[in-house]
mmCIF file of C-alpha atoms in Angstrom:
data_model
loop_
_atom_site.group_PDB
_atom_site.id
_atom_site.type_symbol
_atom_site.label_atom_id
_atom_site.label_comp_id
_atom_site.label_asym_id
_atom_site.label_seq_id
_atom_site.Cartn_x
_atom_site.Cartn_y
_atom_site.Cartn_z
ATOM 1 C CA UNK A 9 -118.792 131.999 36.904
ATOM 2 C CA UNK A 10 -116.356 134.861 37.503
ATOM 3 C CA UNK A 11 -113.731 133.878 40.023
ATOM 4 C CA UNK A 12 -110.847 135.918 41.446
ATOM 5 C CA UNK A 13 -108.496 134.146 43.806
ATOM 6 C CA UNK A 14 -105.719 136.088 45.582
ATOM 7 C CA UNK A 15 -102.632 134.566 47.137
ATOM 8 C CA UNK A 16 -99.242 135.501 48.434
ATOM 9 C CA UNK A 17 -100.200 137.321 51.589
ATOM 10 C CA UNK A 18 -98.410 136.724 54.882
ATOM 11 C CA UNK A 19 -96.257 138.232 57.670
ATOM 12 C CA UNK A 20 -93.395 140.497 56.643
ATOM 13 C CA UNK A 21 -91.075 142.812 58.527
ATOM 14 C CA UNK A 22 -91.156 146.602 57.966
ATOM 15 C CA UNK A 23 -89.025 147.410 54.943
ATOM 16 C CA UNK A 24 -89.628 144.007 53.473
ATOM 17 C CA UNK A 25 -91.271 142.918 50.225
ATOM 18 C CA UNK A 26 -94.119 140.737 49.209
ATOM 19 C CA UNK A 27 -95.709 139.807 45.873
ATOM 20 C CA UNK A 28 -99.428 139.216 45.664
ATOM 21 C CA UNK A 29 -101.132 137.302 42.848
ATOM 22 C CA UNK A 30 -104.693 137.164 41.663
ATOM 23 C CA UNK A 31 -105.853 134.310 39.422
ATOM 24 C CA UNK A 32 -108.832 135.123 37.265
ATOM 25 C CA UNK A 33 -111.258 132.733 35.615
ATOM 26 C CA UNK A 34 -114.765 132.645 34.184
ATOM 27 C CA UNK A 35 -114.458 135.748 32.000
ATOM 28 C CA UNK A 36 -112.342 137.212 29.231
ATOM 29 C CA UNK A 37 -109.496 138.518 31.350
ATOM 30 C CA UNK A 38 -107.978 140.448 28.440
ATOM 31 C CA UNK A 39 -111.147 142.521 28.102
ATOM 32 C CA UNK A 40 -111.082 144.071 31.566
ATOM 33 C CA UNK A 41 -108.954 146.368 33.655
ATOM 34 C CA UNK A 42 -108.216 145.213 37.187
ATOM 35 C CA UNK A 43 -107.782 146.827 40.543
ATOM 36 C CA UNK A 44 -106.277 146.285 43.959
ATOM 37 C CA UNK A 45 -108.272 147.489 46.967
ATOM 38 C CA UNK A 46 -107.234 147.008 50.590
ATOM 39 C CA UNK A 47 -108.879 147.122 53.946
ATOM 40 C CA UNK A 48 -106.957 147.653 57.148
ATOM 41 C CA UNK A 49 -108.194 145.720 60.216
ATOM 42 C CA UNK A 50 -111.505 147.208 61.378
ATOM 43 C CA UNK A 51 -111.305 149.976 58.802
ATOM 44 C CA UNK A 52 -112.898 150.970 55.511
ATOM 45 C CA UNK A 53 -111.970 150.260 51.934
ATOM 46 C CA UNK A 54 -109.075 151.938 50.153
ATOM 47 C CA UNK A 55 -108.460 151.690 46.383
ATOM 48 C CA UNK A 56 -104.707 151.444 45.689
ATOM 49 C CA UNK A 57 -104.114 150.521 42.060
ATOM 50 C CA UNK A 58 -105.622 150.049 38.593
ATOM 51 C CA UNK A 59 -104.206 148.463 35.448
ATOM 52 C CA UNK A 60 -105.873 148.422 32.080
ATOM 53 C CA UNK A 61 -106.011 145.377 29.851
ATOM 54 C CA UNK A 62 -102.861 146.083 27.696
ATOM 55 C CA UNK A 63 -100.973 147.370 30.811
ATOM 56 C CA UNK A 64 -100.633 150.749 29.188
ATOM 57 C CA UNK A 65 -102.399 152.674 31.863
ATOM 58 C CA UNK A 66 -101.577 152.093 35.533
ATOM 59 C CA UNK A 67 -102.745 154.191 38.387
ATOM 60 C CA UNK A 68 -101.681 154.210 42.009
ATOM 61 C CA UNK A 69 -102.934 155.910 45.122
ATOM 62 C CA UNK A 70 -100.469 158.352 46.727
ATOM 63 C CA UNK A 71 -100.173 155.998 49.759
ATOM 64 C CA UNK A 72 -98.423 153.293 47.648
ATOM 65 C CA UNK A 73 -96.967 155.172 44.715
ATOM 66 C CA UNK A 74 -93.246 154.518 44.331
ATOM 67 C CA UNK A 75 -93.387 151.414 46.594
ATOM 68 C CA UNK A 76 -95.961 149.177 44.892
ATOM 69 C CA UNK A 77 -96.009 147.955 41.302
ATOM 70 C CA UNK A 78 -99.028 146.427 39.584
ATOM 71 C CA UNK A 79 -98.629 144.156 36.583
ATOM 72 C CA UNK A 80 -100.531 141.441 34.774
ATOM 73 C CA UNK A 81 -99.924 138.420 32.552
ATOM 74 C CA UNK A 82 -102.841 138.132 30.165
ATOM 75 C CA UNK A 83 -101.637 134.773 28.884
ATOM 76 C CA UNK A 84 -101.952 133.361 32.369
ATOM 77 C CA UNK A 85 -105.059 135.323 33.397
ATOM 78 C CA UNK A 86 -103.154 136.722 36.352
ATOM 79 C CA UNK A 87 -102.734 140.019 38.144
ATOM 80 C CA UNK A 88 -99.847 140.876 40.429
ATOM 81 C CA UNK A 89 -98.956 143.383 43.115
ATOM 82 C CA UNK A 90 -95.277 143.775 43.991
ATOM 83 C CA UNK A 91 -95.055 145.497 47.351
ATOM 84 C CA UNK A 92 -91.670 146.893 48.436
ATOM 85 C CA UNK A 93 -90.564 148.911 51.453
ATOM 86 C CA UNK A 94 -93.574 147.781 53.419
ATOM 87 C CA UNK A 95 -94.757 149.806 56.345
ATOM 88 C CA UNK A 96 -96.880 148.983 59.383
ATOM 89 C CA UNK A 97 -99.743 150.924 57.845
ATOM 90 C CA UNK A 98 -99.767 148.553 54.831
ATOM 91 C CA UNK A 99 -101.240 145.871 57.093
ATOM 92 C CA UNK A 100 -104.552 144.984 55.487
ATOM 93 C CA UNK A 101 -106.561 142.465 53.570
ATOM 94 C CA UNK A 102 -105.772 142.954 49.866
ATOM 95 C CA UNK A 103 -108.541 142.340 47.318
ATOM 96 C CA UNK A 104 -108.292 142.153 43.603
ATOM 97 C CA UNK A 105 -111.381 143.476 41.812
ATOM 98 C CA UNK A 106 -112.492 143.491 38.237
ATOM 99 C CA UNK A 107 -113.053 146.888 36.660
ATOM 100 C CA UNK A 108 -116.274 147.051 34.644
ATOM 101 C CA UNK A 109 -115.484 149.689 32.025
ATOM 102 C CA UNK A 110 -118.839 149.012 30.351
ATOM 103 C CA UNK A 111 -120.490 150.557 33.383
ATOM 104 C CA UNK A 112 -117.800 153.071 34.320
ATOM 105 C CA UNK A 113 -114.039 152.748 34.728
ATOM 106 C CA UNK A 114 -113.486 152.563 38.403
ATOM 107 C CA UNK A 115 -116.554 150.402 39.121
ATOM 108 C CA UNK A 116 -115.588 147.139 40.804
ATOM 109 C CA UNK A 117 -118.098 144.452 39.893
ATOM 110 C CA UNK A 118 -116.359 141.275 41.074
ATOM 111 C CA UNK A 119 -114.004 140.820 43.973
ATOM 112 C CA UNK A 120 -111.735 138.065 45.211
ATOM 113 C CA UNK A 121 -111.877 136.773 48.756
ATOM 114 C CA UNK A 122 -108.835 138.728 49.798
ATOM 115 C CA UNK A 123 -105.393 137.828 51.076
ATOM 116 C CA UNK A 124 -104.143 139.209 54.407
ATOM 117 C CA UNK A 125 -100.822 141.075 54.710
ATOM 118 C CA UNK A 126 -99.329 141.802 58.129
ATOM 119 C CA UNK A 127 -96.354 144.108 58.433
ATOM 120 C CA UNK A 128 -94.824 143.758 61.837
ATOM 121 C CA UNK A 129 -91.461 143.411 63.499
ATOM 122 C CA UNK B 28 -109.270 164.120 45.770
ATOM 123 C CA UNK B 29 -113.019 163.527 45.883
ATOM 124 C CA UNK B 30 -113.934 163.026 49.550
ATOM 125 C CA UNK B 31 -117.120 161.032 50.340
ATOM 126 C CA UNK B 32 -118.939 161.415 53.612
ATOM 127 C CA UNK B 33 -121.547 158.855 54.630
ATOM 128 C CA UNK B 34 -124.196 159.295 57.199
ATOM 129 C CA UNK B 35 -125.058 157.875 59.535
ATOM 130 C CA UNK B 36 -121.940 155.879 60.492
ATOM 131 C CA UNK B 37 -124.210 153.239 61.976
ATOM 132 C CA UNK B 38 -127.906 152.582 62.493
ATOM 133 C CA UNK B 39 -130.114 150.111 64.142
ATOM 134 C CA UNK B 40 -133.208 148.924 62.356
ATOM 135 C CA UNK B 41 -135.749 146.138 62.367
ATOM 136 C CA UNK B 42 -136.725 143.697 59.639
ATOM 137 C CA UNK B 43 -139.268 145.379 57.407
ATOM 138 C CA UNK B 44 -137.974 148.928 58.091
ATOM 139 C CA UNK B 45 -137.194 151.359 55.348
ATOM 140 C CA UNK B 46 -133.553 152.381 55.670
ATOM 141 C CA UNK B 47 -131.823 155.339 54.060
ATOM 142 C CA UNK B 48 -128.061 155.970 53.883
ATOM 143 C CA UNK B 49 -126.695 159.153 52.437
ATOM 144 C CA UNK B 50 -123.344 159.896 50.749
ATOM 145 C CA UNK B 51 -122.146 163.399 50.149
ATOM 146 C CA UNK B 52 -119.246 164.219 47.827
ATOM 147 C CA UNK B 53 -116.825 167.092 48.380
ATOM 148 C CA UNK B 54 -117.462 168.253 44.788
ATOM 149 C CA UNK B 55 -119.713 167.243 41.974
ATOM 150 C CA UNK B 56 -119.165 163.692 40.714
ATOM 151 C CA UNK B 57 -122.049 163.729 38.223
ATOM 152 C CA UNK B 58 -123.707 160.360 38.667
ATOM 153 C CA UNK B 59 -120.518 158.335 39.180
ATOM 154 C CA UNK B 60 -121.376 156.902 42.525
ATOM 155 C CA UNK B 61 -121.502 153.211 43.378
ATOM 156 C CA UNK B 62 -122.734 151.376 46.450
ATOM 157 C CA UNK B 63 -121.286 148.145 47.934
ATOM 158 C CA UNK B 64 -122.412 145.819 50.641
ATOM 159 C CA UNK B 65 -119.876 144.030 52.850
ATOM 160 C CA UNK B 66 -120.569 141.302 55.392
ATOM 161 C CA UNK B 67 -118.047 140.370 58.112
ATOM 162 C CA UNK B 68 -115.140 138.450 56.726
ATOM 163 C CA UNK B 69 -116.404 138.693 53.194
ATOM 164 C CA UNK B 70 -115.484 140.711 50.114
ATOM 165 C CA UNK B 71 -117.595 143.688 49.148
ATOM 166 C CA UNK B 72 -120.410 143.190 46.683
ATOM 167 C CA UNK B 73 -121.529 145.770 44.077
ATOM 168 C CA UNK B 74 -125.172 146.743 44.630
ATOM 169 C CA UNK B 75 -125.726 149.962 42.743
ATOM 170 C CA UNK B 76 -123.638 151.519 39.975
ATOM 171 C CA UNK B 77 -123.612 155.006 38.479
ATOM 172 C CA UNK B 78 -126.075 156.371 40.994
ATOM 173 C CA UNK B 79 -129.168 154.340 40.128
ATOM 174 C CA UNK B 80 -128.235 151.186 38.206
ATOM 175 C CA UNK B 81 -129.145 147.900 39.921
ATOM 176 C CA UNK B 82 -126.380 145.303 39.567
ATOM 177 C CA UNK B 83 -127.518 142.002 38.151
ATOM 178 C CA UNK B 84 -128.826 139.648 40.847
ATOM 179 C CA UNK B 85 -129.353 142.368 43.481
ATOM 180 C CA UNK B 86 -132.900 142.528 44.904
ATOM 181 C CA UNK B 87 -135.038 145.435 43.811
ATOM 182 C CA UNK B 88 -135.462 146.633 47.386
ATOM 183 C CA UNK B 89 -132.075 148.296 46.979
ATOM 184 C CA UNK B 90 -132.634 151.694 45.384
ATOM 185 C CA UNK B 91 -129.986 154.265 44.497
ATOM 186 C CA UNK B 92 -130.681 157.899 43.793
ATOM 187 C CA UNK B 93 -128.953 161.232 43.465
ATOM 188 C CA UNK B 94 -126.488 163.153 41.329
ATOM 189 C CA UNK B 95 -123.949 165.883 41.716
ATOM 190 C CA UNK B 96 -122.872 165.817 45.325
ATOM 191 C CA UNK B 97 -125.775 164.137 47.140
ATOM 192 C CA UNK B 98 -126.679 160.472 46.882
ATOM 193 C CA UNK B 99 -128.867 158.035 48.713
ATOM 194 C CA UNK B 100 -129.093 154.301 49.105
ATOM 195 C CA UNK B 101 -132.557 153.141 50.251
ATOM 196 C CA UNK B 102 -133.462 149.657 51.358
ATOM 197 C CA UNK B 103 -137.212 149.670 51.011
ATOM 198 C CA UNK B 104 -137.938 146.765 53.369
ATOM 199 C CA UNK B 105 -134.961 145.533 55.363
ATOM 200 C CA UNK B 106 -134.377 141.793 55.311
ATOM 201 C CA UNK B 107 -132.343 139.673 57.734
ATOM 202 C CA UNK B 108 -129.595 139.189 55.126
ATOM 203 C CA UNK B 109 -129.212 142.933 54.711
ATOM 204 C CA UNK B 110 -127.486 143.508 58.016
ATOM 205 C CA UNK B 111 -124.017 144.502 56.848
ATOM 206 C CA UNK B 112 -121.777 147.499 56.242
ATOM 207 C CA UNK B 113 -122.499 149.675 53.178
ATOM 208 C CA UNK B 114 -119.940 151.799 51.368
ATOM 209 C CA UNK B 115 -120.356 154.391 48.669
ATOM 210 C CA UNK B 116 -117.525 154.886 46.103
ATOM 211 C CA UNK B 117 -116.943 157.457 43.442
ATOM 212 C CA UNK B 118 -115.725 156.444 39.995
ATOM 213 C CA UNK B 119 -115.675 160.032 38.625
ATOM 214 C CA UNK B 120 -111.919 160.557 38.988
ATOM 215 C CA UNK B 121 -108.765 158.931 40.382
ATOM 216 C CA UNK B 122 -107.928 158.260 43.093
ATOM 217 C CA UNK B 123 -111.213 156.414 43.324
ATOM 218 C CA UNK B 124 -112.405 156.865 46.876
ATOM 219 C CA UNK B 125 -114.843 155.236 49.281
ATOM 220 C CA UNK B 126 -117.009 156.599 52.019
ATOM 221 C CA UNK B 127 -116.213 155.555 55.545
ATOM 222 C CA UNK B 128 -119.048 153.038 55.637
ATOM 223 C CA UNK B 129 -122.406 152.664 57.319
ATOM 224 C CA UNK B 130 -123.031 149.698 59.557
ATOM 225 C CA UNK B 131 -126.636 148.477 59.590
ATOM 226 C CA UNK B 132 -127.363 146.523 62.762
ATOM 227 C CA UNK B 133 -130.339 144.710 64.112
ATOM 228 C CA UNK B 134 -132.522 146.625 66.543
#
């Protein structure tokens, strides 16, 4: 069974940093790209980052580019999101999602339960 | 960026009704349009991929159609467990974008 479990969310002041993790199990992690998608309270879904399996291709949305860094450790089946210079508008639930390239890169076939991030003074 | 506009933003329907949600792209995205279902407090779930493909385990009452700029998600006979918010999402080009969502409520 595919499982994705995020952790690391919490309350942080504006300008602060946070590192999210996503632990993957139940599938060959090294065979799939991974994504981060977030959802602000009461709002819709926003894709923010993609990383391919060898970490050679990494994409970011304009809203986080230069502040967030996505990485992965294939030996530990883990995905990470380093978030720096956090802003109020980064408050959201952050989901990791598997990218099913066999269907189409950019198709998110499994999602974690999400970890909440609140940016507030 | 590829903008996606869903309509309606919300709808009320009864169990057994046929429900149709539309998604229009700002420019052609070929067939690279996916549909997700999200229930309150839960992660989204992939229903339909690349326009018409039914994700494994998803009931056949969920039907996707369309190509180019106009797409449709049809629920042929609405069931109690289908009351949720539905999002379209394009995988044609980055940044991958979502529609604003359509909330399906009980009439």
